[in-house]
Amino acid sequence: MRPTCLLYSNDCYDLGELTNLWILYRRLGFRVRAAFRGRLTASDLLVVVRGSDIEADSLPKDQLVHVYNYVGYDMSRVFEKAGSSTCLLIAPSRELIDRHAARNYVLSPPPVFPDRWICRWGGQTNLKRFRLAFVGTNKRIMPEGGDDAIWSALEKLIRREEAHVWGRGWEGDGIGSRYMGVVSPYNIHHLYARVDRALGVMYPFQREAGTFSSRFWQAPLNGALLFSEPNPWVGVIPGVVETDFRTSELPLSVKVDRVALMFSSRNYWLRQTLSLECA
């Protein structure tokens, strides 16, 4: 009988990342289940994704745990309860590894299986295309949110450049007909296949931890160039262009070779995920 793996998240955010982890652990031979909030059920391996509020009392001593801290949350409760000898941290920044004083760790972004996220009909010429887009929640409605200089500059840029917007919290925010509604996490790649250039911004806790959002792979995999605020992974991940929204003008005149961008992005994530799979 195959060993069991429980994916735990304290919310339903980042369903794309959860899907990638589901694929990864099935490839590794596990029977995979998912849990959101609540007490944990028995499993051979517990994979914690967004578990800063995990119920420590429900975590068995010496439980084998993989912690994916790509968000920047404090996961110290997991390490304290599980014990450092049975806990493996997978994180994209040295800052997060040092923060948890992890004995066992892999310095890596989370897995991405590109063929799950590449839109196969994105090159059709009869589809409406969007010159510039932002896909994401208006951070002013979030408790972790974004009343900071970078977010304010991005909002001004969205209005100045007449970018189209998808996400929660933008209704009645001066976007008008360019507000396109909410898009399912499982359909975002279909949207990026119709976008030439996209905008990316971090929450303050992501910025401090040196992590990045799923836009870094969703947009380039579908041929959309991503303009992002400064980040350690800019220049490493293909298709992400560093932009200081407070001082820079967007290089919108730069032409995007969508096919080349999709090819380089796909190859990067195939190599990166294979390396993590073998770790």
Short mmCIF file of C-alpha atoms in Angstrom, two decimals:
data_model
loop_
_atom_site.label_atom_id
_atom_site.label_comp_id
_atom_site.label_asym_id
_atom_site.label_seq_id
_atom_site.Cartn_x
_atom_site.Cartn_y
_atom_site.Cartn_z
CA MET A 1 0.00 0.00 0.00
CA ARG A 2 1.27 3.45 -0.88
CA PRO A 3 2.20 5.82 1.99
CA THR A 4 -0.17 8.67 2.76
CA CYS A 5 0.48 12.40 2.47
CA LEU A 6 -1.69 15.13 3.97
CA LEU A 7 -1.46 18.62 2.44
CA TYR A 8 -2.41 21.17 5.09
CA SER A 9 -3.32 24.81 4.50
CA ASN A 10 -5.03 27.16 6.93
CA ASP A 11 -6.99 28.80 4.11
CA CYS A 12 -7.94 28.24 0.49
CA TYR A 13 -5.43 30.65 -1.00
CA ASP A 14 -2.72 29.60 -3.45
CA LEU A 15 -4.68 26.76 -4.99
CA GLY A 16 -2.20 26.76 -7.84
CA GLU A 17 0.65 25.97 -5.44
CA LEU A 18 -1.43 23.29 -3.73
CA THR A 19 -2.11 21.70 -7.11
CA ASN A 20 1.60 21.64 -7.90
CA LEU A 21 2.34 19.98 -4.56
CA TRP A 22 -0.46 17.48 -5.11
CA ILE A 23 1.16 16.49 -8.42
CA LEU A 24 4.63 16.34 -6.87
CA TYR A 25 3.73 13.96 -4.03
CA ARG A 26 1.65 11.72 -6.26
CA ARG A 27 4.70 11.46 -8.53
CA LEU A 28 6.72 10.51 -5.44
CA GLY A 29 4.33 7.62 -4.77
CA PHE A 30 2.04 9.02 -2.07
CA ARG A 31 -1.72 8.85 -1.73
CA VAL A 32 -2.50 12.55 -1.25
CA ARG A 33 -5.30 14.19 0.71
CA ALA A 34 -5.86 17.86 1.57
CA ALA A 35 -7.05 19.56 4.75
CA PHE A 36 -8.04 23.16 5.38
CA ARG A 37 -8.04 24.29 9.00
CA GLY A 38 -9.26 21.93 11.71
CA ARG A 39 -7.45 19.08 13.36
CA LEU A 40 -5.00 16.95 11.46
CA THR A 41 -5.68 13.35 10.50
CA ALA A 42 -3.08 10.61 10.60
CA SER A 43 -0.65 10.40 7.68
CA ASP A 44 2.83 9.13 6.94
CA LEU A 45 3.89 12.59 5.75
CA LEU A 46 2.41 15.97 6.63
CA VAL A 47 3.04 18.76 4.10
CA VAL A 48 2.34 22.20 5.56
CA VAL A 49 1.79 24.98 3.05
CA ARG A 50 0.07 27.86 4.81
CA GLY A 51 0.01 26.59 8.37
CA SER A 52 1.05 29.37 10.71
CA ASP A 53 -2.08 28.70 12.80
CA ILE A 54 -1.71 24.92 12.84
CA GLU A 55 -3.13 23.27 15.97
CA ALA A 56 0.06 22.22 17.68
CA ASP A 57 -1.72 19.74 19.95
CA SER A 58 -2.95 17.79 16.93
CA LEU A 59 0.55 17.30 15.52
CA PRO A 60 1.99 13.97 16.67
CA LYS A 61 5.48 13.97 18.12
CA ASP A 62 8.09 12.80 15.61
CA GLN A 63 5.66 13.32 12.74
CA LEU A 64 7.53 13.52 9.43
CA VAL A 65 6.82 17.05 8.13
CA HIS A 66 7.68 19.02 4.99
CA VAL A 67 7.13 22.75 5.42
CA TYR A 68 6.86 24.88 2.27
CA ASN A 69 7.34 28.46 3.42
CA TYR A 70 7.17 30.36 0.14
CA VAL A 71 4.84 32.98 1.67
CA GLY A 72 6.95 34.30 4.52
CA TYR A 73 4.69 33.29 7.42
CA ASP A 74 6.01 32.33 10.84
CA MET A 75 6.01 28.52 10.93
CA SER A 76 7.89 28.17 14.22
CA ARG A 77 5.01 26.31 15.93
CA VAL A 78 5.32 23.49 13.43
CA PHE A 79 9.05 23.11 14.11
CA GLU A 80 8.58 23.31 17.87
CA LYS A 81 5.98 20.54 17.94
CA ALA A 82 7.36 18.22 15.27
CA GLY A 83 10.97 18.51 16.31
CA SER A 84 13.75 19.72 14.05
CA SER A 85 14.99 16.18 13.32
CA THR A 86 11.78 15.18 11.52
CA CYS A 87 10.99 18.53 9.91
CA LEU A 88 12.23 19.57 6.45
CA LEU A 89 11.93 23.21 5.40
CA ILE A 90 11.64 24.10 1.72
CA ALA A 91 11.99 27.86 1.26
CA PRO A 92 13.09 30.21 -1.53
CA SER A 93 15.23 32.51 0.61
CA ARG A 94 18.08 32.24 3.09
CA GLU A 95 16.21 34.72 5.28
CA LEU A 96 13.43 32.19 5.93
CA ILE A 97 15.84 29.33 6.56
CA ASP A 98 17.77 31.41 9.10
CA ARG A 99 14.57 32.66 10.69
CA HIS A 100 13.50 29.11 11.54
CA ALA A 101 17.03 27.88 12.35
CA ALA A 102 16.15 24.84 10.25
CA ARG A 103 18.48 21.87 10.63
CA ASN A 104 17.12 20.18 7.50
CA TYR A 105 16.28 22.40 4.58
CA VAL A 106 16.21 22.81 0.82
CA LEU A 107 16.81 26.28 -0.60
CA SER A 108 14.32 26.26 -3.46
CA PRO A 109 11.07 27.77 -4.67
CA PRO A 110 8.03 25.47 -4.54
CA PRO A 111 7.46 23.09 -7.46
CA VAL A 112 5.77 24.16 -10.68
CA PHE A 113 4.60 21.66 -13.28
CA PRO A 114 4.44 23.89 -16.36
CA ASP A 115 2.41 21.61 -18.60
CA ARG A 116 -0.47 21.88 -16.12
CA TRP A 117 -0.49 25.67 -16.43
CA ILE A 118 0.28 26.46 -20.06
CA CYS A 119 -2.83 27.54 -21.96
CA ARG A 120 -2.88 25.60 -25.24
CA TRP A 121 -5.11 28.03 -27.11
CA GLY A 122 -3.38 31.25 -26.03
CA GLY A 123 -2.00 31.95 -29.50
CA GLN A 124 -5.39 32.22 -31.18
CA THR A 125 -5.64 35.54 -32.98
CA ASN A 126 -9.40 35.96 -32.63
CA LEU A 127 -9.25 36.42 -28.84
CA LYS A 128 -9.38 39.86 -27.25
CA ARG A 129 -5.92 40.79 -26.04
CA PHE A 130 -4.90 43.08 -23.20
CA ARG A 131 -1.88 45.37 -23.41
CA LEU A 132 -1.33 45.62 -19.65
CA ALA A 133 -3.06 43.87 -16.74
CA PHE A 134 -2.99 43.40 -12.99
CA VAL A 135 -4.43 40.18 -11.57
CA GLY A 136 -4.86 40.14 -7.82
CA THR A 137 -6.77 41.32 -4.79
CA ASN A 138 -6.82 45.01 -4.00
CA LYS A 139 -4.44 44.91 -1.05
CA ARG A 140 -6.23 47.76 0.71
CA ILE A 141 -8.99 45.32 1.70
CA MET A 142 -6.52 42.79 3.18
CA PRO A 143 -5.43 42.83 6.85
CA GLU A 144 -1.80 42.27 5.77
CA GLY A 145 -2.41 44.81 3.13
CA GLY A 146 -0.80 47.45 1.28
CA ASP A 147 -0.97 51.04 2.34
CA ASP A 148 2.69 51.43 1.45
CA ALA A 149 4.58 53.49 -1.11
CA ILE A 150 5.01 50.69 -3.64
CA TRP A 151 1.34 49.71 -3.58
CA SER A 152 0.23 53.34 -3.87
CA ALA A 153 2.55 53.82 -6.84
CA LEU A 154 1.16 50.69 -8.50
CA GLU A 155 -2.42 51.94 -8.09
CA LYS A 156 -1.48 55.22 -9.77
CA LEU A 157 0.26 53.34 -12.57
CA ILE A 158 -2.82 51.15 -13.14
CA ARG A 159 -4.91 54.27 -13.66
CA ARG A 160 -2.31 56.18 -15.68
CA GLU A 161 -1.57 53.33 -18.08
CA GLU A 162 -5.22 52.24 -18.22
CA ALA A 163 -4.42 48.68 -17.22
CA HIS A 164 -7.20 46.10 -17.03
CA VAL A 165 -7.75 44.61 -13.58
CA TRP A 166 -9.04 41.29 -12.26
CA GLY A 167 -9.52 40.50 -8.57
CA ARG A 168 -11.46 41.22 -5.41
CA GLY A 169 -11.87 44.68 -3.92
CA TRP A 170 -11.61 46.80 -7.06
CA GLU A 171 -15.31 47.49 -7.52
CA GLY A 172 -16.02 51.22 -7.52
CA ASP A 173 -12.33 52.05 -7.20
CA GLY A 174 -12.09 54.30 -10.20
CA ILE A 175 -11.19 51.54 -12.66
CA GLY A 176 -14.53 51.74 -14.48
CA SER A 177 -15.02 49.43 -17.43
CA ARG A 178 -11.43 48.17 -17.12
CA TYR A 179 -12.43 46.21 -14.01
CA MET A 180 -13.03 42.71 -15.39
CA GLY A 181 -14.23 40.85 -12.28
CA VAL A 182 -12.80 37.90 -10.36
CA VAL A 183 -11.00 35.01 -12.04
CA SER A 184 -10.75 31.45 -10.71
CA PRO A 185 -7.26 30.33 -9.60
CA TYR A 186 -7.62 27.46 -12.05
CA ASN A 187 -8.25 29.84 -14.96
CA ILE A 188 -5.62 32.52 -14.35
CA HIS A 189 -3.28 30.91 -16.89
CA HIS A 190 -6.02 31.24 -19.53
CA LEU A 191 -6.16 34.94 -18.76
CA TYR A 192 -2.38 35.50 -18.90
CA ALA A 193 -2.40 33.85 -22.34
CA ARG A 194 -4.33 36.92 -23.53
CA VAL A 195 -2.15 39.49 -21.73
CA ASP A 196 1.00 41.03 -23.25
CA ARG A 197 2.41 42.52 -20.04
CA ALA A 198 1.43 42.06 -16.41
CA LEU A 199 2.11 43.85 -13.12
CA GLY A 200 3.30 42.21 -9.91
CA VAL A 201 3.55 43.45 -6.35
CA MET A 202 4.31 41.87 -2.97
CA TYR A 203 2.77 42.00 0.47
CA PRO A 204 5.13 43.57 3.02
CA PHE A 205 5.80 40.17 4.66
CA GLN A 206 6.71 38.67 1.26
CA ARG A 207 9.03 41.60 0.59
CA GLU A 208 10.82 41.17 3.91
CA ALA A 209 11.28 37.44 3.44
CA GLY A 210 12.51 37.58 -0.16
CA THR A 211 9.71 35.39 -1.50
CA PHE A 212 7.59 35.87 -4.61
CA SER A 213 4.04 35.37 -5.83
CA SER A 214 2.65 32.80 -8.27
CA ARG A 215 2.59 35.52 -10.95
CA PHE A 216 6.30 34.82 -11.38
CA TRP A 217 5.48 31.53 -13.08
CA GLN A 218 1.85 31.92 -14.21
CA ALA A 219 2.48 34.95 -16.43
CA PRO A 220 5.74 33.98 -18.22
CA LEU A 221 4.58 30.39 -18.78
CA ASN A 222 1.80 31.86 -20.91
CA GLY A 223 3.89 34.45 -22.74
CA ALA A 224 3.15 37.50 -20.60
CA LEU A 225 6.08 39.66 -19.50
CA LEU A 226 5.84 40.47 -15.78
CA PHE A 227 6.92 43.83 -14.36
CA SER A 228 7.73 43.31 -10.69
CA GLU A 229 9.06 45.37 -7.83
CA PRO A 230 12.69 44.52 -6.88
CA ASN A 231 13.03 40.97 -5.62
CA PRO A 232 15.92 38.45 -5.27
CA TRP A 233 14.31 36.20 -7.89
CA VAL A 234 13.99 38.93 -10.52
CA GLY A 235 16.59 38.16 -13.17
CA VAL A 236 16.66 34.51 -12.14
CA ILE A 237 13.16 33.46 -13.18
CA PRO A 238 12.65 34.07 -16.93
CA GLY A 239 10.20 36.72 -18.02
CA VAL A 240 10.28 38.90 -14.88
CA VAL A 241 11.52 42.48 -15.31
CA GLU A 242 12.53 44.50 -12.25
CA THR A 243 10.58 47.75 -12.04
CA ASP A 244 10.42 50.33 -9.28
CA PHE A 245 6.85 51.54 -9.65
CA ARG A 246 7.70 54.65 -7.61
CA THR A 247 10.35 55.97 -9.99
CA SER A 248 10.38 54.03 -13.26
CA GLU A 249 8.44 54.32 -16.45
CA LEU A 250 7.32 50.96 -17.78
CA PRO A 251 9.18 49.87 -20.93
CA LEU A 252 5.91 49.15 -22.71
CA SER A 253 7.47 49.64 -26.12
CA VAL A 254 9.62 46.52 -25.69
CA LYS A 255 8.25 43.75 -27.89
CA VAL A 256 7.60 40.38 -26.32
CA ASP A 257 8.48 37.15 -28.13
CA ARG A 258 5.75 35.11 -26.49
CA VAL A 259 6.88 31.76 -27.87
CA ALA A 260 10.49 32.25 -26.76
CA LEU A 261 9.33 33.43 -23.34
CA MET A 262 7.06 30.42 -22.87
CA PHE A 263 9.85 28.08 -23.96
CA SER A 264 12.47 29.52 -21.59
CA SER A 265 10.00 29.66 -18.70
CA ARG A 266 8.87 26.08 -19.23
CA ASN A 267 12.47 24.83 -19.37
CA TYR A 268 13.39 26.74 -16.23
CA TRP A 269 10.54 25.28 -14.16
CA LEU A 270 11.07 21.76 -15.49
CA ARG A 271 14.71 21.90 -14.34
CA GLN A 272 13.90 23.60 -11.03
CA THR A 273 11.14 21.18 -10.12
CA LEU A 274 13.16 18.12 -11.11
CA SER A 275 15.97 19.36 -8.87
CA LEU A 276 13.54 19.70 -5.95
CA GLU A 277 12.00 16.30 -6.69
CA CYS A 278 15.42 14.69 -6.47
CA ALA A 279 16.48 16.56 -3.32
#
